[in-house]
């Protein structure tokens, strides 16, 4: 039953990532319910998400081509600070992480709910002031560093934060933004997974079952996307995410 649960969670999570986002809201709790300790479950969730990031970045590569001048600096910042986020996770005990999880889940759900509005507002503002000139390159890189630390520590909501960063950097082409988002996410996930693996902090068995489900679910949903009402899926993800956040708060502070 555990294997079936993880495979189904991976299928649903991968499909959600392709259609509306929020796949980690499904896969991470499923790993916990399967008996994987909190820190290992979080690391294994990043491992399960990695193939989707890489394949997605490859799919958007033509859109990213016009921004090749940013790839090196974004890649370096992503690698260094994604690693620091992973390192931070490894010094946190399961008990401490269990207390932090409800807040991280709540933050990720809030990003999922309001992310589109935030990104639209930031894109409008960046159109007026052209991001880099208004905020300064140093401030923007500091923001990217903070986002990558978050991504190395806790994967859920990373894509929305990266879209907000890219909007503040003056970008308006959503396809290029999605490509760079996935490029950065891939690098953060690669260095984080490598660090987790060296520390023995990935449950390869359970994580690989979820990974297979995520990969299949993401591909199938991408092929069927035009037939699926993503608006109602998004509402369902929000309701589910709020419910899971409440569940984790109850378990961490009241049970």
mmCIF file of C-alpha atoms in Angstrom:
data_model
loop_
_atom_site.group_PDB
_atom_site.id
_atom_site.type_symbol
_atom_site.label_atom_id
_atom_site.label_comp_id
_atom_site.label_asym_id
_atom_site.label_seq_id
_atom_site.Cartn_x
_atom_site.Cartn_y
_atom_site.Cartn_z
ATOM 1 C CA UNK A 1 0.000 0.000 0.000
ATOM 2 C CA UNK A 2 2.890 2.375 0.728
ATOM 3 C CA UNK A 3 4.316 1.922 -2.756
ATOM 4 C CA UNK A 4 0.903 2.434 -4.368
ATOM 5 C CA UNK A 5 0.334 5.586 -2.283
ATOM 6 C CA UNK A 6 3.674 7.072 -3.335
ATOM 7 C CA UNK A 7 3.215 6.189 -6.996
ATOM 8 C CA UNK A 8 -0.267 7.751 -7.043
ATOM 9 C CA UNK A 9 1.006 10.814 -5.158
ATOM 10 C CA UNK A 10 3.810 11.144 -7.701
ATOM 11 C CA UNK A 11 1.380 10.825 -10.621
ATOM 12 C CA UNK A 12 -0.905 13.494 -9.175
ATOM 13 C CA UNK A 13 1.989 15.733 -8.117
ATOM 14 C CA UNK A 14 3.655 15.529 -11.521
ATOM 15 C CA UNK A 15 0.371 16.290 -13.257
ATOM 16 C CA UNK A 16 -0.229 19.286 -11.000
ATOM 17 C CA UNK A 17 3.248 20.633 -11.705
ATOM 18 C CA UNK A 18 2.472 20.532 -15.433
ATOM 19 C CA UNK A 19 -1.012 22.025 -15.133
ATOM 20 C CA UNK A 20 -1.123 24.443 -12.225
ATOM 21 C CA UNK A 21 1.849 23.927 -9.892
ATOM 22 C CA UNK A 22 1.757 22.719 -6.311
ATOM 23 C CA UNK A 23 2.951 19.151 -6.820
ATOM 24 C CA UNK A 24 5.076 19.269 -3.660
ATOM 25 C CA UNK A 25 1.885 19.720 -1.625
ATOM 26 C CA UNK A 26 1.045 16.150 -2.652
ATOM 27 C CA UNK A 27 4.410 14.376 -2.767
ATOM 28 C CA UNK A 28 5.972 15.715 0.446
ATOM 29 C CA UNK A 29 3.034 14.757 2.725
ATOM 30 C CA UNK A 30 2.815 11.362 0.991
ATOM 31 C CA UNK A 31 6.443 10.685 1.877
ATOM 32 C CA UNK A 32 5.729 11.647 5.480
ATOM 33 C CA UNK A 33 2.651 9.421 5.622
ATOM 34 C CA UNK A 34 4.787 6.587 4.248
ATOM 35 C CA UNK A 35 6.931 6.767 7.364
ATOM 36 C CA UNK A 36 9.869 8.711 5.935
ATOM 37 C CA UNK A 37 11.310 11.061 8.629
ATOM 38 C CA UNK A 38 10.640 14.781 7.969
ATOM 39 C CA UNK A 39 14.140 15.851 6.890
ATOM 40 C CA UNK A 40 14.567 12.788 4.646
ATOM 41 C CA UNK A 41 11.067 13.308 3.238
ATOM 42 C CA UNK A 42 11.916 16.893 2.295
ATOM 43 C CA UNK A 43 15.221 15.872 0.686
ATOM 44 C CA UNK A 44 13.532 12.981 -1.139
ATOM 45 C CA UNK A 45 10.843 15.352 -2.423
ATOM 46 C CA UNK A 46 13.550 17.531 -4.005
ATOM 47 C CA UNK A 47 15.058 14.401 -5.575
ATOM 48 C CA UNK A 48 11.659 13.366 -6.984
ATOM 49 C CA UNK A 49 11.109 16.836 -8.496
ATOM 50 C CA UNK A 50 14.520 17.050 -10.188
ATOM 51 C CA UNK A 51 13.739 15.284 -13.524
ATOM 52 C CA UNK A 52 10.744 17.534 -14.100
ATOM 53 C CA UNK A 53 12.871 20.650 -13.647
ATOM 54 C CA UNK A 54 15.559 19.438 -16.043
ATOM 55 C CA UNK A 55 13.166 18.275 -18.768
ATOM 56 C CA UNK A 56 11.142 21.469 -18.452
ATOM 57 C CA UNK A 57 14.247 23.652 -18.746
ATOM 58 C CA UNK A 58 15.256 21.740 -21.879
ATOM 59 C CA UNK A 59 11.798 22.256 -23.342
ATOM 60 C CA UNK A 60 12.013 26.033 -22.867
ATOM 61 C CA UNK A 61 15.617 26.327 -24.068
ATOM 62 C CA UNK A 62 14.772 28.226 -27.273
ATOM 63 C CA UNK A 63 12.916 30.840 -25.226
ATOM 64 C CA UNK A 64 15.878 31.201 -22.888
ATOM 65 C CA UNK A 65 18.356 31.703 -25.745
ATOM 66 C CA UNK A 66 17.816 35.463 -25.761
ATOM 67 C CA UNK A 67 18.966 35.700 -22.146
ATOM 68 C CA UNK A 68 22.220 33.723 -22.350
ATOM 69 C CA UNK A 69 24.074 36.609 -20.739
ATOM 70 C CA UNK A 70 22.266 35.838 -17.467
ATOM 71 C CA UNK A 71 22.826 32.087 -17.392
ATOM 72 C CA UNK A 72 26.320 32.123 -15.885
ATOM 73 C CA UNK A 73 25.647 34.543 -13.023
ATOM 74 C CA UNK A 74 22.232 33.020 -12.257
ATOM 75 C CA UNK A 75 23.776 29.557 -12.386
ATOM 76 C CA UNK A 76 26.610 30.447 -9.998
ATOM 77 C CA UNK A 77 24.293 32.107 -7.482
ATOM 78 C CA UNK A 78 21.865 29.181 -7.710
ATOM 79 C CA UNK A 79 24.594 26.598 -7.122
ATOM 80 C CA UNK A 80 26.243 28.353 -4.188
ATOM 81 C CA UNK A 81 23.120 29.372 -2.310
ATOM 82 C CA UNK A 82 21.107 26.269 -3.197
ATOM 83 C CA UNK A 83 23.950 24.322 -1.581
ATOM 84 C CA UNK A 84 23.791 26.549 1.508
ATOM 85 C CA UNK A 85 20.055 25.909 1.775
ATOM 86 C CA UNK A 86 20.653 22.156 1.597
ATOM 87 C CA UNK A 87 23.399 22.459 4.211
ATOM 88 C CA UNK A 88 21.000 24.351 6.456
ATOM 89 C CA UNK A 89 18.446 21.546 6.202
ATOM 90 C CA UNK A 90 21.046 18.984 7.276
ATOM 91 C CA UNK A 91 21.796 20.766 10.569
ATOM 92 C CA UNK A 92 18.114 20.798 11.536
ATOM 93 C CA UNK A 93 16.757 17.850 13.512
ATOM 94 C CA UNK A 94 13.553 16.055 12.547
ATOM 95 C CA UNK A 95 11.847 17.529 15.610
ATOM 96 C CA UNK A 96 12.902 21.066 14.721
ATOM 97 C CA UNK A 97 11.943 20.624 11.086
ATOM 98 C CA UNK A 98 8.508 19.285 12.099
ATOM 99 C CA UNK A 99 7.891 22.584 13.902
ATOM 100 C CA UNK A 100 8.980 24.590 10.845
ATOM 101 C CA UNK A 101 7.043 22.553 8.247
ATOM 102 C CA UNK A 102 3.587 24.089 8.964
ATOM 103 C CA UNK A 103 4.981 27.598 8.479
ATOM 104 C CA UNK A 104 6.793 26.627 5.283
ATOM 105 C CA UNK A 105 3.663 24.915 3.948
ATOM 106 C CA UNK A 106 1.546 27.942 4.829
ATOM 107 C CA UNK A 107 4.020 30.268 3.115
ATOM 108 C CA UNK A 108 4.086 28.055 0.004
ATOM 109 C CA UNK A 109 0.274 27.900 -0.129
ATOM 110 C CA UNK A 110 0.077 31.697 0.205
ATOM 111 C CA UNK A 111 2.545 32.037 -2.671
ATOM 112 C CA UNK A 112 0.442 29.641 -4.717
ATOM 113 C CA UNK A 113 -2.746 31.634 -4.020
ATOM 114 C CA UNK A 114 -1.341 35.135 -4.572
ATOM 115 C CA UNK A 115 1.669 34.406 -6.801
ATOM 116 C CA UNK A 116 0.000 35.392 -10.078
ATOM 117 C CA UNK A 117 -1.150 38.737 -8.674
ATOM 118 C CA UNK A 118 2.286 39.438 -7.212
ATOM 119 C CA UNK A 119 4.023 38.595 -10.482
ATOM 120 C CA UNK A 120 1.617 40.723 -12.543
ATOM 121 C CA UNK A 121 2.162 43.691 -10.248
ATOM 122 C CA UNK A 122 5.924 43.256 -10.341
ATOM 123 C CA UNK A 123 5.978 42.905 -14.129
ATOM 124 C CA UNK A 124 3.966 46.106 -14.453
ATOM 125 C CA UNK A 125 6.364 47.902 -12.150
ATOM 126 C CA UNK A 126 9.428 46.520 -13.874
ATOM 127 C CA UNK A 127 8.008 47.709 -17.180
ATOM 128 C CA UNK A 128 8.082 51.238 -15.816
ATOM 129 C CA UNK A 129 11.508 51.127 -14.177
ATOM 130 C CA UNK A 130 13.258 48.239 -15.954
ATOM 131 C CA UNK A 131 14.150 46.147 -12.909
ATOM 132 C CA UNK A 132 17.956 46.161 -12.892
ATOM 133 C CA UNK A 133 18.311 49.950 -13.027
ATOM 134 C CA UNK A 134 15.643 50.548 -10.405
ATOM 135 C CA UNK A 135 16.676 47.999 -7.801
ATOM 136 C CA UNK A 136 20.345 47.593 -8.564
ATOM 137 C CA UNK A 137 22.160 44.460 -9.619
ATOM 138 C CA UNK A 138 23.495 43.781 -6.118
ATOM 139 C CA UNK A 139 20.054 43.914 -4.531
ATOM 140 C CA UNK A 140 18.631 41.610 -7.196
ATOM 141 C CA UNK A 141 21.417 39.074 -6.744
ATOM 142 C CA UNK A 142 20.862 39.186 -2.977
ATOM 143 C CA UNK A 143 17.198 38.443 -3.590
ATOM 144 C CA UNK A 144 18.049 35.535 -5.888
ATOM 145 C CA UNK A 145 20.483 34.210 -3.277
ATOM 146 C CA UNK A 146 17.761 34.278 -0.607
ATOM 147 C CA UNK A 147 15.299 32.503 -2.921
ATOM 148 C CA UNK A 148 17.865 29.792 -3.707
ATOM 149 C CA UNK A 149 18.605 29.237 -0.019
ATOM 150 C CA UNK A 150 14.875 28.726 0.476
ATOM 151 C CA UNK A 151 14.779 26.330 -2.483
ATOM 152 C CA UNK A 152 17.673 24.260 -1.175
ATOM 153 C CA UNK A 153 16.015 24.077 2.231
ATOM 154 C CA UNK A 154 12.379 23.553 1.183
ATOM 155 C CA UNK A 155 11.333 22.992 -2.409
ATOM 156 C CA UNK A 156 7.630 23.908 -2.362
ATOM 157 C CA UNK A 157 6.850 27.383 -3.739
ATOM 158 C CA UNK A 158 10.292 27.891 -5.275
ATOM 159 C CA UNK A 159 8.941 28.420 -8.806
ATOM 160 C CA UNK A 160 6.623 31.223 -7.724
ATOM 161 C CA UNK A 161 9.419 33.007 -5.875
ATOM 162 C CA UNK A 162 11.655 32.727 -8.933
ATOM 163 C CA UNK A 163 8.975 34.171 -11.214
ATOM 164 C CA UNK A 164 8.645 37.105 -8.823
ATOM 165 C CA UNK A 165 12.420 37.617 -8.893
ATOM 166 C CA UNK A 166 12.526 37.516 -12.707
ATOM 167 C CA UNK A 167 9.692 40.030 -12.903
ATOM 168 C CA UNK A 168 11.647 42.343 -10.603
ATOM 169 C CA UNK A 169 14.671 41.825 -12.885
ATOM 170 C CA UNK A 170 12.679 43.434 -15.691
ATOM 171 C CA UNK A 171 11.565 40.373 -17.656
ATOM 172 C CA UNK A 172 8.137 40.243 -19.293
ATOM 173 C CA UNK A 173 8.360 37.260 -21.680
ATOM 174 C CA UNK A 174 6.548 34.532 -19.712
ATOM 175 C CA UNK A 175 8.072 31.702 -21.762
ATOM 176 C CA UNK A 176 11.614 32.927 -21.127
ATOM 177 C CA UNK A 177 10.724 33.474 -17.472
ATOM 178 C CA UNK A 178 9.436 29.913 -17.154
ATOM 179 C CA UNK A 179 12.591 28.628 -18.845
ATOM 180 C CA UNK A 180 14.912 30.545 -16.527
ATOM 181 C CA UNK A 181 12.776 29.539 -13.542
ATOM 182 C CA UNK A 182 13.249 25.871 -14.424
ATOM 183 C CA UNK A 183 16.952 26.383 -15.204
ATOM 184 C CA UNK A 184 17.562 27.900 -11.773
ATOM 185 C CA UNK A 185 15.351 25.282 -10.087
ATOM 186 C CA UNK A 186 17.334 22.523 -11.819
ATOM 187 C CA UNK A 187 20.655 23.835 -10.522
ATOM 188 C CA UNK A 188 19.314 24.322 -6.989
ATOM 189 C CA UNK A 189 17.871 20.796 -7.027
ATOM 190 C CA UNK A 190 21.036 19.217 -8.483
ATOM 191 C CA UNK A 191 23.360 20.680 -5.843
ATOM 192 C CA UNK A 192 20.849 20.012 -3.065
ATOM 193 C CA UNK A 193 20.323 16.396 -4.117
ATOM 194 C CA UNK A 194 24.087 15.888 -4.420
ATOM 195 C CA UNK A 195 24.591 17.242 -0.883
ATOM 196 C CA UNK A 196 21.716 15.180 0.505
ATOM 197 C CA UNK A 197 23.089 12.061 -1.203
ATOM 198 C CA UNK A 198 26.568 12.560 0.261
ATOM 199 C CA UNK A 199 24.987 12.867 3.693
ATOM 200 C CA UNK A 200 22.783 9.795 3.203
ATOM 201 C CA UNK A 201 19.678 11.970 3.611
ATOM 202 C CA UNK A 202 17.630 10.678 0.674
ATOM 203 C CA UNK A 203 15.289 7.724 0.975
ATOM 204 C CA UNK A 204 16.164 6.330 -2.448
ATOM 205 C CA UNK A 205 13.534 3.600 -2.410
ATOM 206 C CA UNK A 206 10.500 5.700 -1.530
ATOM 207 C CA UNK A 207 11.849 8.767 -3.320
ATOM 208 C CA UNK A 208 12.394 6.831 -6.552
ATOM 209 C CA UNK A 209 8.822 5.522 -6.532
ATOM 210 C CA UNK A 210 7.583 9.098 -6.222
ATOM 211 C CA UNK A 211 10.047 10.191 -8.928
ATOM 212 C CA UNK A 212 8.643 7.644 -11.403
ATOM 213 C CA UNK A 213 5.120 8.850 -10.676
ATOM 214 C CA UNK A 214 6.087 12.526 -10.999
ATOM 215 C CA UNK A 215 7.805 11.922 -14.337
ATOM 216 C CA UNK A 216 4.895 9.953 -15.823
ATOM 217 C CA UNK A 217 2.255 12.279 -14.399
ATOM 218 C CA UNK A 218 3.996 15.392 -15.664
ATOM 219 C CA UNK A 219 4.386 14.022 -19.180
ATOM 220 C CA UNK A 220 0.813 12.726 -19.387
ATOM 221 C CA UNK A 221 -0.675 15.968 -18.096
ATOM 222 C CA UNK A 222 1.386 18.029 -20.540
ATOM 223 C CA UNK A 223 -0.024 15.980 -23.415
ATOM 224 C CA UNK A 224 -3.600 16.341 -22.132
ATOM 225 C CA UNK A 225 -3.380 19.888 -20.784
ATOM 226 C CA UNK A 226 -5.755 21.427 -23.318
ATOM 227 C CA UNK A 227 -8.561 19.100 -22.222
ATOM 228 C CA UNK A 228 -8.227 19.753 -18.472
ATOM 229 C CA UNK A 229 -9.870 22.732 -16.653
ATOM 230 C CA UNK A 230 -6.854 24.086 -14.797
ATOM 231 C CA UNK A 231 -8.940 26.694 -12.929
ATOM 232 C CA UNK A 232 -10.773 24.034 -10.932
ATOM 233 C CA UNK A 233 -7.563 22.084 -10.426
ATOM 234 C CA UNK A 234 -5.951 25.189 -8.977
ATOM 235 C CA UNK A 235 -8.864 25.663 -6.572
ATOM 236 C CA UNK A 236 -8.569 22.034 -5.515
ATOM 237 C CA UNK A 237 -4.835 22.420 -4.870
ATOM 238 C CA UNK A 238 -5.474 25.508 -2.735
ATOM 239 C CA UNK A 239 -8.135 23.758 -0.639
ATOM 240 C CA UNK A 240 -5.920 20.707 -0.234
ATOM 241 C CA UNK A 241 -2.869 22.831 0.614
ATOM 242 C CA UNK A 242 -4.764 24.751 3.288
ATOM 243 C CA UNK A 243 -6.042 21.471 4.740
ATOM 244 C CA UNK A 244 -2.549 19.961 4.849
ATOM 245 C CA UNK A 245 -1.150 23.121 6.447
ATOM 246 C CA UNK A 246 -3.797 22.916 9.152
ATOM 247 C CA UNK A 247 -3.018 19.224 9.645
ATOM 248 C CA UNK A 248 0.700 19.906 10.110
ATOM 249 C CA UNK A 249 0.006 22.780 12.514
ATOM 250 C CA UNK A 250 -2.210 20.494 14.576
ATOM 251 C CA UNK A 251 0.362 17.709 14.613
ATOM 252 C CA UNK A 252 3.271 20.014 15.469
ATOM 253 C CA UNK A 253 1.697 22.229 18.107
ATOM 254 C CA UNK A 254 -1.524 20.713 19.452
ATOM 255 C CA UNK A 255 -1.389 16.918 19.191
#
